[in-house]
Short mmCIF file of C-alpha atoms and ligand atoms in Angstrom, two decimals:
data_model
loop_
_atom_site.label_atom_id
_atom_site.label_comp_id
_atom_site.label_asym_id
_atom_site.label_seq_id
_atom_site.Cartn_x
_atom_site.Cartn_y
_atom_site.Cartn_z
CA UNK V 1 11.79 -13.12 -16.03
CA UNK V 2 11.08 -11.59 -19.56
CA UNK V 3 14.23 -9.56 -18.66
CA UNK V 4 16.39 -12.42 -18.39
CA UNK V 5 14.44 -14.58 -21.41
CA UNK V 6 14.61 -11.83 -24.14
CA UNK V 7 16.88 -9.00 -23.79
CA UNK V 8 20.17 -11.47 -23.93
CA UNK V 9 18.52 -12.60 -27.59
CA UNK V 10 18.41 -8.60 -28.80
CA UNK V 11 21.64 -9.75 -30.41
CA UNK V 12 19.51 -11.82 -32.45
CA UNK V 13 16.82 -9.59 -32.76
CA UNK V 14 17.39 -6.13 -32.30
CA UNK V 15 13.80 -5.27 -31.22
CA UNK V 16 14.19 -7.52 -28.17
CA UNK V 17 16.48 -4.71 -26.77
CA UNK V 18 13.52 -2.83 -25.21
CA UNK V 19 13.38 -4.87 -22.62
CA UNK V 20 16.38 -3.39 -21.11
CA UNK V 21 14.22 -0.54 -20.21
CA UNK V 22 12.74 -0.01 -17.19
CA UNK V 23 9.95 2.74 -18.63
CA UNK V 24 8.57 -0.45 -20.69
CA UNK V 25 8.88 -3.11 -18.22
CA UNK V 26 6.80 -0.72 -15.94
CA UNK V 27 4.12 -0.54 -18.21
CA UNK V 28 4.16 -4.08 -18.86
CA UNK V 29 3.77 -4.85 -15.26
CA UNK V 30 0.93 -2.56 -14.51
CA UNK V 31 -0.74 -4.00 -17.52
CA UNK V 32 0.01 -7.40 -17.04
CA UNK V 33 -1.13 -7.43 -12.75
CA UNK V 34 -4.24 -5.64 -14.04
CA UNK V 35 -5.39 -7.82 -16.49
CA UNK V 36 -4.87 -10.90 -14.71
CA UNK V 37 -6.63 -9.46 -11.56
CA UNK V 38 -9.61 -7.96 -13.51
CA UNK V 39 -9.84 -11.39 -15.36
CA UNK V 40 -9.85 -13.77 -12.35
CA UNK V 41 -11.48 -11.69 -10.11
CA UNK V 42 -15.12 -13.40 -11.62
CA UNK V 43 -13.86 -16.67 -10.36
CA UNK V 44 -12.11 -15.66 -7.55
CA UNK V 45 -15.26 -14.35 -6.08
CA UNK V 46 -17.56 -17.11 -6.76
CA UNK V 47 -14.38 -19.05 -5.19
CA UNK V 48 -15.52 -17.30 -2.12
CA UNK V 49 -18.52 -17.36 -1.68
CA UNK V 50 -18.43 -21.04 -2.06
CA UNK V 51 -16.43 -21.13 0.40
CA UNK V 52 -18.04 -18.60 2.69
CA UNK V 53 -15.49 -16.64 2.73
CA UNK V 54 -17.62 -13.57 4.04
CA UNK V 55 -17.20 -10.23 5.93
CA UNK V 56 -18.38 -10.31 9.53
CA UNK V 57 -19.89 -7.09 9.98
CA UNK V 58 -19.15 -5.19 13.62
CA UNK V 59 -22.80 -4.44 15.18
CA UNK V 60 -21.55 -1.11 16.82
CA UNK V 61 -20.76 0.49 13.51
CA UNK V 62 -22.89 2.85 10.88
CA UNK V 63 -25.76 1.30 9.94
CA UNK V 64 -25.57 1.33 6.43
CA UNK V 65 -22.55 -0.87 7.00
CA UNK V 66 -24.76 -3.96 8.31
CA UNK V 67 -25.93 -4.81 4.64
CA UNK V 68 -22.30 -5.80 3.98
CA UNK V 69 -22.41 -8.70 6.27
CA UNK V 70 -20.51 -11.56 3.94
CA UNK V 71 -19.45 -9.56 1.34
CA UNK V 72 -16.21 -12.15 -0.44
CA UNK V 73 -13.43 -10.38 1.56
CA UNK V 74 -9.57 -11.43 1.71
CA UNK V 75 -9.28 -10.17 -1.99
CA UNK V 76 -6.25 -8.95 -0.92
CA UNK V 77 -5.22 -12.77 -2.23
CA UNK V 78 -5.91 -11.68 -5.66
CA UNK V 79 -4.11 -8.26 -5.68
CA UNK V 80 -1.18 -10.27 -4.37
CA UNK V 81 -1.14 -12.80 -6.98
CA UNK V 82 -1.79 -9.97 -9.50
CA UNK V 83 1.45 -7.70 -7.79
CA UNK V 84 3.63 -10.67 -7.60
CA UNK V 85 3.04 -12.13 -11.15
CA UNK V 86 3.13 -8.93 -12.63
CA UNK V 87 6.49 -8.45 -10.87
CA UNK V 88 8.35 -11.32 -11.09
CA UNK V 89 7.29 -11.55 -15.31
CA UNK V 90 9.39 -7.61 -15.67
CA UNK V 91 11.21 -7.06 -13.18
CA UNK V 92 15.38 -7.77 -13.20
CA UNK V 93 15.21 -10.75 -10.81
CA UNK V 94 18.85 -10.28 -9.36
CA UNK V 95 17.47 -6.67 -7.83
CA UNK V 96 17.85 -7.17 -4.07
CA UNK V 97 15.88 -3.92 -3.29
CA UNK V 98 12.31 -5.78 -5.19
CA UNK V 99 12.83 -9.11 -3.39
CA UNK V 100 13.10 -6.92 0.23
CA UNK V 101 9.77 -5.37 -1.12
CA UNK V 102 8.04 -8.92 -2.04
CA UNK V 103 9.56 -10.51 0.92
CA UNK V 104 7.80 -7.38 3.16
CA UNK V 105 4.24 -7.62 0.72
CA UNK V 106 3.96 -11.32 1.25
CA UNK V 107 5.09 -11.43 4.67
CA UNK V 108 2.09 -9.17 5.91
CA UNK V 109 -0.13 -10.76 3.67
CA UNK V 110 0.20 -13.59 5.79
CA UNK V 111 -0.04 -11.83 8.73
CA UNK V 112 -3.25 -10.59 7.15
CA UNK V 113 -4.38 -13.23 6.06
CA UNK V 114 -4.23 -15.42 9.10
CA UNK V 115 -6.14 -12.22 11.21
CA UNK V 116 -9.12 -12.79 7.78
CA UNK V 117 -9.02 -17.02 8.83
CA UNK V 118 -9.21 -15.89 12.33
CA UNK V 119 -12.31 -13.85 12.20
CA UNK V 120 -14.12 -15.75 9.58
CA UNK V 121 -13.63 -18.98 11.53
CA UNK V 122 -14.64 -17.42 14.53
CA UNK V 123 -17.37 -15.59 12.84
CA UNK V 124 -16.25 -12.14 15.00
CA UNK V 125 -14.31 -9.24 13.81
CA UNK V 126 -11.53 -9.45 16.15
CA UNK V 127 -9.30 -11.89 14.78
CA UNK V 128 -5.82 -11.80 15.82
CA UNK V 129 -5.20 -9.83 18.82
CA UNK V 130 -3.41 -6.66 17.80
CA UNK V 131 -0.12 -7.46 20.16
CA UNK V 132 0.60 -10.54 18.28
CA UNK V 133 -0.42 -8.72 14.71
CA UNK V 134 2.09 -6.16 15.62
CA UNK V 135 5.00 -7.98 16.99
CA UNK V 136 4.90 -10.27 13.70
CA UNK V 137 4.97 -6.80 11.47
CA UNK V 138 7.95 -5.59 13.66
CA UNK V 139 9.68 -8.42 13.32
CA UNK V 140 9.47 -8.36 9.73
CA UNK V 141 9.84 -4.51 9.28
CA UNK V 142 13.54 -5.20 11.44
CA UNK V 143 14.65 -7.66 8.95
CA UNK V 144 13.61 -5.32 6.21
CA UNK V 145 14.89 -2.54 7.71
CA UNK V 146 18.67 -4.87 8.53
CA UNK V 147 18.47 -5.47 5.32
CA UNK V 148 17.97 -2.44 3.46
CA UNK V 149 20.75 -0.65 5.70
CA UNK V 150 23.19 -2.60 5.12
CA UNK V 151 23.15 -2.43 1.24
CA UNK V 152 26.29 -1.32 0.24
CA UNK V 153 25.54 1.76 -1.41
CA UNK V 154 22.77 2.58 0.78
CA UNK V 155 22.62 5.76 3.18
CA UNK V 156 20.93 6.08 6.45
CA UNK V 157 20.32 9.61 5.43
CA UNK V 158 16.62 11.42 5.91
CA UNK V 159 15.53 12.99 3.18
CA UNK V 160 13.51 16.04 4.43
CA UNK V 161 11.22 17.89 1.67
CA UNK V 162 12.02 21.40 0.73
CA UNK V 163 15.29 21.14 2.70
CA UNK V 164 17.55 19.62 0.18
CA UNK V 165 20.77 20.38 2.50
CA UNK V 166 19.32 18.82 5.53
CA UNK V 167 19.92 15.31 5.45
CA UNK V 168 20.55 14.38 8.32
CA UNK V 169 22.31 10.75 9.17
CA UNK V 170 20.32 8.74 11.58
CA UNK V 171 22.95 5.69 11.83
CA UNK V 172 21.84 2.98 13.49
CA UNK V 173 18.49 4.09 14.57
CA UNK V 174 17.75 4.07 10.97
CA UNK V 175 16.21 0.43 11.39
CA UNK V 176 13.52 1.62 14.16
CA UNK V 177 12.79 4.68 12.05
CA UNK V 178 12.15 1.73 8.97
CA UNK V 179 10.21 -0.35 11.62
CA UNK V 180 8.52 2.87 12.08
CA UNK V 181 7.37 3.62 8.63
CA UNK V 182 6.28 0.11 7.29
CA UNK V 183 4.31 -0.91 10.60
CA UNK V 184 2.94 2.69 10.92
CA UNK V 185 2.43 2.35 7.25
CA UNK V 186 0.83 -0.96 7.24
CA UNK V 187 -1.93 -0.11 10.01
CA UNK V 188 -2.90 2.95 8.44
CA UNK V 189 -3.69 1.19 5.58
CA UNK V 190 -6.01 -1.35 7.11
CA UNK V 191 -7.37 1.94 9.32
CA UNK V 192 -8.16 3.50 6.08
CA UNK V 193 -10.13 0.24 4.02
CA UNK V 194 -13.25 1.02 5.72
CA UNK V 195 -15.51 1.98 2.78
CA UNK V 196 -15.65 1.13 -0.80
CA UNK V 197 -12.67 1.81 -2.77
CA UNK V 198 -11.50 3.88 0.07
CA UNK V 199 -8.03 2.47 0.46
CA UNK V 200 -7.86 1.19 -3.13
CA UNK V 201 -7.99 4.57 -4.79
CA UNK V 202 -5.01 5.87 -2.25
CA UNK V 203 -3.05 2.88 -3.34
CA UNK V 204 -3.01 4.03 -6.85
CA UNK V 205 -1.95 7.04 -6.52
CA UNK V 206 0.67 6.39 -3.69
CA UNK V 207 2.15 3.70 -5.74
CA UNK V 208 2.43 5.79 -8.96
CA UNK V 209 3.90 8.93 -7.67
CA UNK V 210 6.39 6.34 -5.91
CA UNK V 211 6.67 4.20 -8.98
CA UNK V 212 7.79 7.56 -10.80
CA UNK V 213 10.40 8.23 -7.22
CA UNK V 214 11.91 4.82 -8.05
CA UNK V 215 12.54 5.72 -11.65
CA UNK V 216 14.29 9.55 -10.50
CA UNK V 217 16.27 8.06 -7.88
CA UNK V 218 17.52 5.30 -9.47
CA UNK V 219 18.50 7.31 -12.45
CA UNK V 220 22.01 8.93 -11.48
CA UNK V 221 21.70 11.51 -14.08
CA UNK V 222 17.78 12.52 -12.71
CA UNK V 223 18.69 12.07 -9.06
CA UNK V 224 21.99 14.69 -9.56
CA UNK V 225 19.79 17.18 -11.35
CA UNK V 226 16.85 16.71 -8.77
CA UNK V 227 19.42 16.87 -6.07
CA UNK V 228 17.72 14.18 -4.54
CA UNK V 229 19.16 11.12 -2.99
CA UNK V 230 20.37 8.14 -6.23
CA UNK V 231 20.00 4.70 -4.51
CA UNK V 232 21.39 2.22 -7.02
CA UNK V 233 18.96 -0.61 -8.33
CA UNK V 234 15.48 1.45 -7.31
CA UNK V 235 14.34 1.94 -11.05
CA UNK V 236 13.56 -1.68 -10.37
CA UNK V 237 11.12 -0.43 -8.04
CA UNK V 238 9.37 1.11 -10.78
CA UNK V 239 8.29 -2.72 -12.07
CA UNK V 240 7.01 -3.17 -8.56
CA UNK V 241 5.35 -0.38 -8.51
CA UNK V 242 3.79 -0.51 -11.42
CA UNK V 243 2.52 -4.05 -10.68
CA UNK V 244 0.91 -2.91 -7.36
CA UNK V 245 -1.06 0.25 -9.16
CA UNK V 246 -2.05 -2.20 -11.70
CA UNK V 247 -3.18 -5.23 -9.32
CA UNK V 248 -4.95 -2.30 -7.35
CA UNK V 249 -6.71 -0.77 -10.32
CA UNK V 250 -7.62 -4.30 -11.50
CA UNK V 251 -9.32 -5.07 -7.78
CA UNK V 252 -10.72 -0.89 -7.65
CA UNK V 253 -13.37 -2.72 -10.59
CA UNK V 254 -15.27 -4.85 -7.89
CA UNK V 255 -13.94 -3.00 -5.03
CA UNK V 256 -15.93 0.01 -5.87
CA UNK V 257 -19.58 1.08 -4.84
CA UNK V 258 -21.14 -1.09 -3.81
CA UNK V 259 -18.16 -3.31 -3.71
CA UNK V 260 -18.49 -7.31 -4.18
CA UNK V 261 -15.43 -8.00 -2.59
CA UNK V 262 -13.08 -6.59 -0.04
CA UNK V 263 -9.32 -6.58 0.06
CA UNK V 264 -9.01 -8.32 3.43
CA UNK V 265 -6.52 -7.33 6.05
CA UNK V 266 -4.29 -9.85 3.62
CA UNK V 267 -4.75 -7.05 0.92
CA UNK V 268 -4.46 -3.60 3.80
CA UNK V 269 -1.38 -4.98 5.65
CA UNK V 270 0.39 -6.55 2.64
CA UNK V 271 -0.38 -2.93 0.49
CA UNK V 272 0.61 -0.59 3.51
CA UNK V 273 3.82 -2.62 4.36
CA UNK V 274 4.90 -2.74 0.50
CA UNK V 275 4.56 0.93 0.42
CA UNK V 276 6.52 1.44 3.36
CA UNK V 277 9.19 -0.60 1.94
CA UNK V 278 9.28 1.50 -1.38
CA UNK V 279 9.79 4.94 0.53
CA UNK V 280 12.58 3.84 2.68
CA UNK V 281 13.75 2.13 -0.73
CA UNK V 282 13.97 4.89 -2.60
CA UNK V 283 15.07 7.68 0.44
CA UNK V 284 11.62 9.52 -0.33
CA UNK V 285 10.56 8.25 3.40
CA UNK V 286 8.98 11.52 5.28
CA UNK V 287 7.33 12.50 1.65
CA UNK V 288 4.94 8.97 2.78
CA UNK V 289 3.24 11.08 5.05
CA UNK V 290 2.37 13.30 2.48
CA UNK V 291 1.84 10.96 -0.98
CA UNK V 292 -0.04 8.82 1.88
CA UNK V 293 -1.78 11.44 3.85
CA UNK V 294 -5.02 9.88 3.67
CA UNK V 295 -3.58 7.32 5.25
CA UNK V 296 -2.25 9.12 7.77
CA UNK V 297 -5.10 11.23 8.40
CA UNK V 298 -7.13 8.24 9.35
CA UNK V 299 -4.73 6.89 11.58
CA UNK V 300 -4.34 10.12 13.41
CA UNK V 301 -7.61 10.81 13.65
CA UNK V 302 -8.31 6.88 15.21
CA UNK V 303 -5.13 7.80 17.82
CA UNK V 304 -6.99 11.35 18.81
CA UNK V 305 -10.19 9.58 19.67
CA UNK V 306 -9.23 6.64 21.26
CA UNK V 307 -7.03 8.65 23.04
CA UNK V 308 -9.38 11.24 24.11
CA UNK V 309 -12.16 8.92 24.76
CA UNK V 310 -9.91 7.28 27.58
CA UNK V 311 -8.40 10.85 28.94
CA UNK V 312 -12.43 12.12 28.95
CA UNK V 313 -14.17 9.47 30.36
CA UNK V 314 -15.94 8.32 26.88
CA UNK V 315 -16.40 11.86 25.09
CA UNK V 316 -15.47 11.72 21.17
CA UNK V 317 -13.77 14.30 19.04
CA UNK V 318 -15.37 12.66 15.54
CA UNK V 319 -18.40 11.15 15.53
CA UNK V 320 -16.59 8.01 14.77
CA UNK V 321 -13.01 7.17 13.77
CA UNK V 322 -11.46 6.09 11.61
CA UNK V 323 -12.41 9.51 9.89
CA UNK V 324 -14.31 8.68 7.05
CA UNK V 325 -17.56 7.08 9.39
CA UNK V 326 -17.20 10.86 10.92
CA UNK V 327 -18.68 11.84 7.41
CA UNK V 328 -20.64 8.76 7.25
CA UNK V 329 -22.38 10.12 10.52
CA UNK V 330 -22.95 13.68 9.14
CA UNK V 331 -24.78 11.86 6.48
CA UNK V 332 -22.48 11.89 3.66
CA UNK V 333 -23.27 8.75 1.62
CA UNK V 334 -20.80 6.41 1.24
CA UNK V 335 -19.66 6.99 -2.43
CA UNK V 336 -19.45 10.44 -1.86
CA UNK V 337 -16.87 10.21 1.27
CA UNK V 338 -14.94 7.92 -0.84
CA UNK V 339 -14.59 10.28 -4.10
CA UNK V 340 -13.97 13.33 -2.02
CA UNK V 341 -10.62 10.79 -0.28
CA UNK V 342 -9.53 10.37 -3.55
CA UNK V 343 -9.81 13.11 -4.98
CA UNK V 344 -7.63 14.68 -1.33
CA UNK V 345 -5.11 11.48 -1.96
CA UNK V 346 -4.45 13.07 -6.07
CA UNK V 347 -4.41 16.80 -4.42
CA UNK V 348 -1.56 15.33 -1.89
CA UNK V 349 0.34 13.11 -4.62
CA UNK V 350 1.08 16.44 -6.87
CA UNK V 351 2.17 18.75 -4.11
CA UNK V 352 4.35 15.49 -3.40
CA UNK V 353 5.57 15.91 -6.88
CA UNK V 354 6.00 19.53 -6.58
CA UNK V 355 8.25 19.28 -3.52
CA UNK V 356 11.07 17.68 -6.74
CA UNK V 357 11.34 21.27 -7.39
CA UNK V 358 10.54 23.17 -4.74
CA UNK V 359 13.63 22.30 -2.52
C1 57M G 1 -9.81 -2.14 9.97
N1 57M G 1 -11.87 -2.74 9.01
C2 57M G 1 -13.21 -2.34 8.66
C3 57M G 1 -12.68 -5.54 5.35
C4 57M G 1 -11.44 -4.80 4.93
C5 57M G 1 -9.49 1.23 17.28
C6 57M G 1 -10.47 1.18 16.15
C7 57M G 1 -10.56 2.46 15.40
C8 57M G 1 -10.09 0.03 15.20
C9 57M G 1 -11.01 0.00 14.01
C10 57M G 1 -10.87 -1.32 13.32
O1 57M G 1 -11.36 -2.29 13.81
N2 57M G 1 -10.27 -1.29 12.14
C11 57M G 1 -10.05 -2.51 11.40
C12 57M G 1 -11.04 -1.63 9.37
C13 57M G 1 -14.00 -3.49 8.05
O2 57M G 1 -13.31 -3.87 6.85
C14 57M G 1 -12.73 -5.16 6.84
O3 57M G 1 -11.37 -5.04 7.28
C15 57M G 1 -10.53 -5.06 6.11
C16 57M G 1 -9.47 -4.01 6.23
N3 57M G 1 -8.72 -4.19 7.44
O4 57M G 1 -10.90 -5.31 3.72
O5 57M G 1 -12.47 -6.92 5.20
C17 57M G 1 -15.38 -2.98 7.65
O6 57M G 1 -15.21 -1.88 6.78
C18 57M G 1 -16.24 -1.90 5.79
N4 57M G 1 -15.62 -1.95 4.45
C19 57M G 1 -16.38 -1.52 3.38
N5 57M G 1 -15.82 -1.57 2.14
C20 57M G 1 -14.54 -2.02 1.90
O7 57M G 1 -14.07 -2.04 0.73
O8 57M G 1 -17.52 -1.10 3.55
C21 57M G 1 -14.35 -2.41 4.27
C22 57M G 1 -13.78 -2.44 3.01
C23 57M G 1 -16.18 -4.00 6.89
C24 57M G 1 -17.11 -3.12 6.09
O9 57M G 1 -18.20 -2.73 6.93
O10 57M G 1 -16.86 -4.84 7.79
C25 57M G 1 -13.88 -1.81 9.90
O11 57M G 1 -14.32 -0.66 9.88
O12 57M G 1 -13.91 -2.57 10.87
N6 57M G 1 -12.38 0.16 14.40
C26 57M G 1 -13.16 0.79 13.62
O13 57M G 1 -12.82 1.22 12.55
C27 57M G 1 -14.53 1.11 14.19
N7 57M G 1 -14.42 2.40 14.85
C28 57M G 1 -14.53 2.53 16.18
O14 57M G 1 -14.67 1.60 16.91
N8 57M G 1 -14.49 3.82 16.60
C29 57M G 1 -14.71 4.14 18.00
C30 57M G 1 -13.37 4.09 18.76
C31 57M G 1 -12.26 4.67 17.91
C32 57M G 1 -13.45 4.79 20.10
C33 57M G 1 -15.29 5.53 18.03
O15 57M G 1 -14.99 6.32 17.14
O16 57M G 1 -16.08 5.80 18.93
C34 57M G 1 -15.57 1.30 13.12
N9 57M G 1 -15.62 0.23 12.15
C35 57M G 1 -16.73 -0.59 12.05
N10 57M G 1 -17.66 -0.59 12.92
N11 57M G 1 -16.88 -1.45 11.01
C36 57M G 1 -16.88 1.48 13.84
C37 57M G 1 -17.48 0.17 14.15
#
């Protein structure tokens, strides 16, 4: 909006002419969602708790984990407010590629948030049952994914790391492969936000080494010289971006050990989706597996024991999954499982970075 508002009166005012870039409307955003999370996130909580809006605790998971019963969860509400705000105040409002984004982010926040109502109201932590969870995030990945493809500068191309030659064009299966990504994306997530600050951390990272993708590939100059792919309009992405790292840092301040609130599946869908949007946005798709390989790890290593446990008649590879109880059941305490994810999730986001160069 401040786009819109102030740069046209730079002919007036000269220093109003800053706002035309997209390094300074970045920082504005992440500044802006993280203030206004960190600040309402007092009254948010007490909002909660008035309203009992509290965790319900599984019985068949680490011990240590029943002491959380009715923690304030779906702060996933606040992170949303805080991206969307933070967004819509910097960001060039005719970009087509941020409302796809918001349209994804608040699209499986509902989702998620309607799975929170469920199990709150029904005081179990089932909720939604996962077929109709998942046929409501394909059915918005597919109009995300129509969407995005048929941009008119947009290529179905792959981008493959290390092999900048090998792009190879996947056409119309494109749109599965972004159904793919941004469901597969958005479960892995909610996998992952397990512990305290577990997913939150990840989402700061992911979303800055993507916030700096948006600003390379939408950069024609950059892109060339990277010999990466230039997708016209993503330095927008960079305000989005910015906004979620922001909002996430902002909610990381009660989130952490021991947390007094948790995201929500409003705040694990809505995060995992938007970042699956943002790869496919700006062509740096397979490098999600990487930038996000906690993510990933913990959603492999929940498909590997469920799906031994059924082939073996009930034996486990972990001692739980997701991964992180695994460490949890070794007897790693919880902050320490948590530091040591993050601290994997910055290792992963600079060899992600590396891969610019070593193509
Ligand atoms: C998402 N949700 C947390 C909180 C958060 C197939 C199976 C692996 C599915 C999986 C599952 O149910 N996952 C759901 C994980 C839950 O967190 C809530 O959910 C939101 C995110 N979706 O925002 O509202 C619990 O996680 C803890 N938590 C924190 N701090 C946080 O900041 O401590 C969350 C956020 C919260 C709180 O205790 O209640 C969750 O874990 O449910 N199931 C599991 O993950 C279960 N694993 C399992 O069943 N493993 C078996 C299977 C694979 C055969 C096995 O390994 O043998 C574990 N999770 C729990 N108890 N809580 C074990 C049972």
């Amino acid at each position: 909006m401040l786009y819109h508002l102030l740069y046209p009166l730079h002919t007036v005012f000269s220093g109003f002419n800053v706002f035309r870039y997209i390094s300074l409307r970045g920082i504005g955003a992440t500044i802006t969602a993280f203030l206004l999370v960190v600040c309402f996130a007092g009254p948010f909580i007490r909002l909660l708790q008035r309203h009992q809006v509290g965790q319900v605790v599984r019985d068949d998971g680490p011990e240590s984990h029943f002491s959380k019963q009715g923690v304030p969860t779906m702060g996933g509400v606040l992170i949303l407010g805080g991206v969307l705000a933070g967004t819509l105040l910097w960001v060039d409002l005719t970009n087509i590629y941020v409302w796809i984004i918001l349209g994804i982010t608040v699209w499986y926040g509902m989702i998620g948030a309607w799975d929170d109502y469920c199990k709150i109201k029904k005081q179990n932590s089932r909720g939604l049952s996962a077929k109709g969870k998942l046929l409501l995030q394909v059915a918005g990945a597919l109009v995300a994914g129509v969407f995005i493809a048929n941009q008119p500068s947009y290529l179905t191309t792959l981008t493959i790391p290390f092999f900048k030659g090998f792009q190879p064009d996947l056409g119309a299966f494109y749109i599965p492969f972004v159904m793919f990504v941004v469901v597969g994306a958005s479960n892995a997530v909610n996998l992952t936000d397990g512990l305290d600050g577990l997913a939150t951390g990840p989402t700061v990272v992911t979303s800055a080494v993507y916030l700096l993708f948006s600003y390379l590939a939408g950069h024609v100059g950059l892109a060339t010289y990277l010999q990466i792919p230039h997708v016209a309009g993503a330095g927008e992405v960079v305000i989005f971006c910015g906004a979620l790292a922001g909002a996430s840092l902002g909610f990381l301040w009660y989130n952490t050990f021991p947390a007094q609130m948790f995201m929500g599946d409003v705040g694990s869908l809505s995060i995992g989706g938007a970042l699956g949007t943002v790869a496919i946005v700006t062509k740096q798709e397979v490098l999600l597996a990487l930038v996000g390989g906690v993510f990933v790890m913990e959603a492999i290593s929940v498909i590997l024991q469920v799906g031994y446990f059924k082939m073996s008649g009930g034996k486990r590879i972990f001692l739980m999954a997701p991964f992180h109880h695994h460490f949890e059941k070794k007897g790693w305490v919880e902050p320490k499982v948590v530091v040591r994810f993050w601290i994997v999730s910055i290792v992963l986001g600079l060899i992600a970075l590396a891969t610019l160069k070593l193509r």
